[in-house]
PDB file of C-alpha atoms in Angstrom:
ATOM      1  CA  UNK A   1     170.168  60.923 132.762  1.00 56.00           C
ATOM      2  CA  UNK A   2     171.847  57.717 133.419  1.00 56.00           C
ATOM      3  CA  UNK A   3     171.987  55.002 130.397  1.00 58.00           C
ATOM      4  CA  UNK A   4     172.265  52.386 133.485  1.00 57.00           C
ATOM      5  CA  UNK A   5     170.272  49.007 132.594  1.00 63.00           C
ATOM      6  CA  UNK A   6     170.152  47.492 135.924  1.00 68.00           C
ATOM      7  CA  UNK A   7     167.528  46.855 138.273  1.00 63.00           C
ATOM      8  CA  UNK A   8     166.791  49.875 140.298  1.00 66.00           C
ATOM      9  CA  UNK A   9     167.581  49.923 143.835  1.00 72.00           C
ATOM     10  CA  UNK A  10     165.323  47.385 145.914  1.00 71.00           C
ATOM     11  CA  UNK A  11     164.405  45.671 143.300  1.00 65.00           C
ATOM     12  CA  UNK A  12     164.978  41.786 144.122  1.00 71.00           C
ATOM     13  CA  UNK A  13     164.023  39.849 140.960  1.00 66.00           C
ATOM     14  CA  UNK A  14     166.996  38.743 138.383  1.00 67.00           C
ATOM     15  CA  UNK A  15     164.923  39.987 135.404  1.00 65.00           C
ATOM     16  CA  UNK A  16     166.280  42.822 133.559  1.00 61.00           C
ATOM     17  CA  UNK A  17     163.797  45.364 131.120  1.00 60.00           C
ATOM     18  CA  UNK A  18     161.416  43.897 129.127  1.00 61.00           C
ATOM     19  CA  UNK A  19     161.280  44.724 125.414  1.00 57.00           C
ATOM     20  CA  UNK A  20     158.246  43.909 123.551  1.00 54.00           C
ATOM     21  CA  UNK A  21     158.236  40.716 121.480  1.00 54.00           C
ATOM     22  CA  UNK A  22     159.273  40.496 117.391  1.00 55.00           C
ATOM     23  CA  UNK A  23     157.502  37.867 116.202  1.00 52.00           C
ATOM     24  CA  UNK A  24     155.330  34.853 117.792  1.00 53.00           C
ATOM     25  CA  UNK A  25     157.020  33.179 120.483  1.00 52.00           C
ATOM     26  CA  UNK A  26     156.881  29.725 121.496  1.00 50.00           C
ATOM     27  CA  UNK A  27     156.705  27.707 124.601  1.00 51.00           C
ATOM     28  CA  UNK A  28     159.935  27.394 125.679  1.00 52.00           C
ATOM     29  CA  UNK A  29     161.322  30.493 125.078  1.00 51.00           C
ATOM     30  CA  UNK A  30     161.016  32.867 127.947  1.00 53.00           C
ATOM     31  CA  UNK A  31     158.112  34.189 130.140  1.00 56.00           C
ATOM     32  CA  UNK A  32     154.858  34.994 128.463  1.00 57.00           C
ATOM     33  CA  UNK A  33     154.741  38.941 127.821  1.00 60.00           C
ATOM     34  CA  UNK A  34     150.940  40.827 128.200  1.00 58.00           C
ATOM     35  CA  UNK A  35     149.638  41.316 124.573  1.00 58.00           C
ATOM     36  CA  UNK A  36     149.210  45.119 123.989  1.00 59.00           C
ATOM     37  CA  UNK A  37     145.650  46.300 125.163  1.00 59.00           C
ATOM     38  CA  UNK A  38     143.279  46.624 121.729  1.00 57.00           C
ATOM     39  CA  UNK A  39     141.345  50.142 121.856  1.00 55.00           C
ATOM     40  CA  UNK A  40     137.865  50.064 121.667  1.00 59.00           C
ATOM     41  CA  UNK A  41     135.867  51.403 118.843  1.00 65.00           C
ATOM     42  CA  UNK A  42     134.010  53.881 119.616  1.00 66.00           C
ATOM     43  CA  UNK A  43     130.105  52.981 119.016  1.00 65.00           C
ATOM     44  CA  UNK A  44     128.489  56.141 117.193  1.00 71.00           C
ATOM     45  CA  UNK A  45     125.836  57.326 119.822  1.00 70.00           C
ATOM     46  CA  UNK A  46     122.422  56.398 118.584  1.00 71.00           C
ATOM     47  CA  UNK A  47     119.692  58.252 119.979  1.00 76.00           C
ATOM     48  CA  UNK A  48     116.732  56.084 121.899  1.00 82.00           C
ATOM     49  CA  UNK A  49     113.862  55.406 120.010  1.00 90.00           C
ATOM     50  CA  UNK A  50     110.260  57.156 121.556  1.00 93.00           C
ATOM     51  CA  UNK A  51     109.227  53.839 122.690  1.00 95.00           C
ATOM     52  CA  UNK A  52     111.988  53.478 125.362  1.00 95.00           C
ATOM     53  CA  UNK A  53     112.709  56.528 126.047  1.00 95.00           C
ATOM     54  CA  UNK A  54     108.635  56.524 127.003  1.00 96.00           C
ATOM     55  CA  UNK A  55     108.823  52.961 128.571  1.00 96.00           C
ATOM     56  CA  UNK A  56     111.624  54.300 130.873  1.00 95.00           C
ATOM     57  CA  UNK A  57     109.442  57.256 131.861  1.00 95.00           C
ATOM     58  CA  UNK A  58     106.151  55.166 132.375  1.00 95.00           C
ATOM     59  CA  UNK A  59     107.999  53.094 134.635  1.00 94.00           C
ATOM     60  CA  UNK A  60     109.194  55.759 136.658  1.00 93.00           C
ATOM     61  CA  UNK A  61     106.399  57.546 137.075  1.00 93.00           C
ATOM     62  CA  UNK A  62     104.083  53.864 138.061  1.00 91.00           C
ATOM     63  CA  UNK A  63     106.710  52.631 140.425  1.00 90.00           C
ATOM     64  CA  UNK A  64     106.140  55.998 142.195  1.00 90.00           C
ATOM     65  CA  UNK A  65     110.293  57.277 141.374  1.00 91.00           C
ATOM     66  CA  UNK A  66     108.275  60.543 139.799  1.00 93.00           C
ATOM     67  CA  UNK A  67     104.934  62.275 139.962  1.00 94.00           C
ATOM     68  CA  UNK A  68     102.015  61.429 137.314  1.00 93.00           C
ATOM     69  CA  UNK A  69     102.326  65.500 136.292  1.00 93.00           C
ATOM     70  CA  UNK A  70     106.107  64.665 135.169  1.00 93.00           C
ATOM     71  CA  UNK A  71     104.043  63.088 132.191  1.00 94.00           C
ATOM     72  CA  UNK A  72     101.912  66.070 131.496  1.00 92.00           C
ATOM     73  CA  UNK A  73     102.914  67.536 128.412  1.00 92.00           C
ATOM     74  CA  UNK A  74     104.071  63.936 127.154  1.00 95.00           C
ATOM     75  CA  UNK A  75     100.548  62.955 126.960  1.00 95.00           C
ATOM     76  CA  UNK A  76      97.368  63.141 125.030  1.00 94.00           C
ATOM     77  CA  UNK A  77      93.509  62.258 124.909  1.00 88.00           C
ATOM     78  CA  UNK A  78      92.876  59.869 127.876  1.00 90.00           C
ATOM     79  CA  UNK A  79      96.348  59.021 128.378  1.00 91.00           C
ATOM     80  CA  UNK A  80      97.132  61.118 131.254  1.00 93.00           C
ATOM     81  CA  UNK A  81      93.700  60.212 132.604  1.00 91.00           C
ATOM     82  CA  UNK A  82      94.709  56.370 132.561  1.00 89.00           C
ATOM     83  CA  UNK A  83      98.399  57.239 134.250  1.00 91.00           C
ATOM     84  CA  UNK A  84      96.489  59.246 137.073  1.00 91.00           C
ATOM     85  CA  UNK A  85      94.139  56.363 137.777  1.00 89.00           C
ATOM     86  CA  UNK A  86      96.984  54.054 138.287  1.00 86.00           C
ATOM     87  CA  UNK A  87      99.644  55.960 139.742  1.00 87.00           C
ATOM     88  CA  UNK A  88      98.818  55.926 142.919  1.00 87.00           C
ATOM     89  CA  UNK A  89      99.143  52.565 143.620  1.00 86.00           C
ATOM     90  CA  UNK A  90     102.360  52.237 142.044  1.00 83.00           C
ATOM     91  CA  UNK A  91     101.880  49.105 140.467  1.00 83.00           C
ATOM     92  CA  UNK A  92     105.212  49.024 139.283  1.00 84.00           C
ATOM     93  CA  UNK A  93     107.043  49.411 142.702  1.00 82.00           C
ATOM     94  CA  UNK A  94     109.848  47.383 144.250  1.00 77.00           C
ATOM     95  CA  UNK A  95     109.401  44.394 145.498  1.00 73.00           C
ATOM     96  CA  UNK A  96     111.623  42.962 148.381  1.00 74.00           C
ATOM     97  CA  UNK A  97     114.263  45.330 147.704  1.00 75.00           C
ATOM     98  CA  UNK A  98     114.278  44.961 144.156  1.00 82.00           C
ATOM     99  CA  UNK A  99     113.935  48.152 142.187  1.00 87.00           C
ATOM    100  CA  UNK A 100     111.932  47.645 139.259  1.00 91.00           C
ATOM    101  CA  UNK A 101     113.940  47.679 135.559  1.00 93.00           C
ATOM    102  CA  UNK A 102     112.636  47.532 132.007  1.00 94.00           C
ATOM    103  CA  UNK A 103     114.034  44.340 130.667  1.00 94.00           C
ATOM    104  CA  UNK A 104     112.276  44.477 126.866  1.00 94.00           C
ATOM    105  CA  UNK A 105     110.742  47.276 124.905  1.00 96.00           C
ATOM    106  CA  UNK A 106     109.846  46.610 121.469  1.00 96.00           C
ATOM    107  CA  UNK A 107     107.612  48.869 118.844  1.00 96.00           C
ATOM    108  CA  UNK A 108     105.688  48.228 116.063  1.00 96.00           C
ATOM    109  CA  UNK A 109     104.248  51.426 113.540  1.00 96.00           C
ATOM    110  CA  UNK A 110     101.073  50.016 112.200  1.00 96.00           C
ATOM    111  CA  UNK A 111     100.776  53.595 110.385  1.00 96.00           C
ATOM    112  CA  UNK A 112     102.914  56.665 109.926  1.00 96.00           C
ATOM    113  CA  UNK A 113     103.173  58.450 113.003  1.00 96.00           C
ATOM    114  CA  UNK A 114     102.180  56.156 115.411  1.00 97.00           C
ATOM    115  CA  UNK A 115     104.357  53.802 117.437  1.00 97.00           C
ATOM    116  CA  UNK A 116     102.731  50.685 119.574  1.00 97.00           C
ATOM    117  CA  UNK A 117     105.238  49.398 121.720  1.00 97.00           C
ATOM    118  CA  UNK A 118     105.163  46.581 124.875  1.00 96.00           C
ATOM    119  CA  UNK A 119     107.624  46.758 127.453  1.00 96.00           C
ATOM    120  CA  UNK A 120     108.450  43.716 130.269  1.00 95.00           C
ATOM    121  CA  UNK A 121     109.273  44.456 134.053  1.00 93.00           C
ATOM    122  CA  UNK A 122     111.226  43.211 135.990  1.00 91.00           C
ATOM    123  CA  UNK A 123     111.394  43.651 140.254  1.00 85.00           C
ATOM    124  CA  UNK A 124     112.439  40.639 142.084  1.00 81.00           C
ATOM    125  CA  UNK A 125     110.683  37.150 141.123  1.00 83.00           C
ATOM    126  CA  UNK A 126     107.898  39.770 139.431  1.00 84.00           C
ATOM    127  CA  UNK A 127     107.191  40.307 135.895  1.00 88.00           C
ATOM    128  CA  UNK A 128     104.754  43.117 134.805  1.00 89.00           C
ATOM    129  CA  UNK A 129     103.598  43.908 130.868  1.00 93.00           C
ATOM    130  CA  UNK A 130     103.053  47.235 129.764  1.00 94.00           C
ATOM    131  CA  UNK A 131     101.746  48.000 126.630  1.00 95.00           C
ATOM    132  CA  UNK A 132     101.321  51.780 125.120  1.00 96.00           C
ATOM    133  CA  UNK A 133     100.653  54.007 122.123  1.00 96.00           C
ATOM    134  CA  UNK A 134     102.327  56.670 120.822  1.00 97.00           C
ATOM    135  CA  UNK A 135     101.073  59.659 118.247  1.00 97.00           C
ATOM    136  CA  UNK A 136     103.232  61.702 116.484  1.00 96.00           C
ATOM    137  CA  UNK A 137     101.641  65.079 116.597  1.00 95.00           C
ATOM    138  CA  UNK A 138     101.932  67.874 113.958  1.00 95.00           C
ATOM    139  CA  UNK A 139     104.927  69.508 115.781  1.00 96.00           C
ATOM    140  CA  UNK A 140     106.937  66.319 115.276  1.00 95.00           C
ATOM    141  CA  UNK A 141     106.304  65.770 119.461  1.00 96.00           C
ATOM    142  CA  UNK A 142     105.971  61.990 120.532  1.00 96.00           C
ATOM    143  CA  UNK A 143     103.073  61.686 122.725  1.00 97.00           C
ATOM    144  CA  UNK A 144     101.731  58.691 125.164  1.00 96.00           C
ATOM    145  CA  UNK A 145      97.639  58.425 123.621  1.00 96.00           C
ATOM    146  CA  UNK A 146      97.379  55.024 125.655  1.00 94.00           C
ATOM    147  CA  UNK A 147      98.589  53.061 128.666  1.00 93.00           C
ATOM    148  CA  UNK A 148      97.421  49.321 129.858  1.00 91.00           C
ATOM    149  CA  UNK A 149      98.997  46.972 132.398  1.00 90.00           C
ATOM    150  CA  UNK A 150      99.289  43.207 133.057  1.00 82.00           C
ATOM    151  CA  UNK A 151     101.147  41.051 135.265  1.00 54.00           C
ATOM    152  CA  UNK A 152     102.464  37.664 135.528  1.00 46.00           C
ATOM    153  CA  UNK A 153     104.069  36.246 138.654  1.00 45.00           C
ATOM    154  CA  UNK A 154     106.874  33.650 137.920  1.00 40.00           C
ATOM    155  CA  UNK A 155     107.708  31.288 140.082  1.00 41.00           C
ATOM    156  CA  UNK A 156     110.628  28.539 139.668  1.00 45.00           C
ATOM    157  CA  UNK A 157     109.724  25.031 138.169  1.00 46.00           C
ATOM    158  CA  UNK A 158     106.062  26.446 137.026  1.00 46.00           C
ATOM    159  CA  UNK A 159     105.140  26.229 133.362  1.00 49.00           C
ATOM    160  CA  UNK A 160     104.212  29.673 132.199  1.00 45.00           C
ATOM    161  CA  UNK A 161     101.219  30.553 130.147  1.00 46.00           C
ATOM    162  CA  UNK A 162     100.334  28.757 126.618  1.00 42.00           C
TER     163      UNK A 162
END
């Protein structure tokens, strides 16, 4: 192995190797080096909470992406009763190319074991409300109990709702 410090061969610029920089550098004295790439700290994984992992799956299964049965043993009481009766008309589907995505999801637990969560929308210049419930059942299973749906349609320069 050759100890060599000149350019390779082809190589047409005048600079030789670069070494990286001892202490701060000013202005004037040379070309600016790259500063050394900072790792990133790893986030610990947190799981989702029920509410979005549920809002995710609602969506799916109104904007027609999966059939009402996917929700079958994720429901209970009327729940699955509501999801059938609005399924098929996908009220959640895409709109002028715009697949639909779940922009919010917050939850409130008014008691233990029961989550009450809204999610917001979004496909295209649409904006759709979802509100749910969720039980916690003796097995320690989440469980949709209740499903309701509104809309809103935005449109630029419009004042929204008071």
């Amino acid at each position: 192995m050759s100890t060599d410090r000149t350019r390779p061969a082809g190589r047409r610029d005048q600079s030789g190797p670069r070494s990286a920089p001892s202490g701060p550098r000013s202005a004037s004295s040379g070309p600016r080096s790259v500063p050394p790439q900072r790792s990133r700290r790893l986030q610990p994984h947190r799981p989702q909470r029920p509410h979005q992992w549920f809002a995710e799956r609602l969506l799916a299964v109104l904007s027609g992406q999966r059939p009402v049965h996917w929700m079958l043993g994720h429901t209970i009481g009327e729940a699955y009763d509501q999801l059938a009766e609005l399924a098929p008309s996908t009220p959640l589907r895409a709109t002028h190319g715009s697949r639909p995505v779940l922009r919010h999801c917050r939850g409130a637990q008014p008691a233990t074991g029961v989550v009450e969560a809204f999610a917001s929308i979004a496909a295209g210049d649409r904006v759709r409300a979802m509100a749910f419930r969720l039980e916690q059942g003796a097995d320690q299973r989440w469980r949709c109990a209740a499903v309701e749906l509104g809309s809103e349609r935005l449109t630029a320069g419009a004042p929204g709702p008071r």
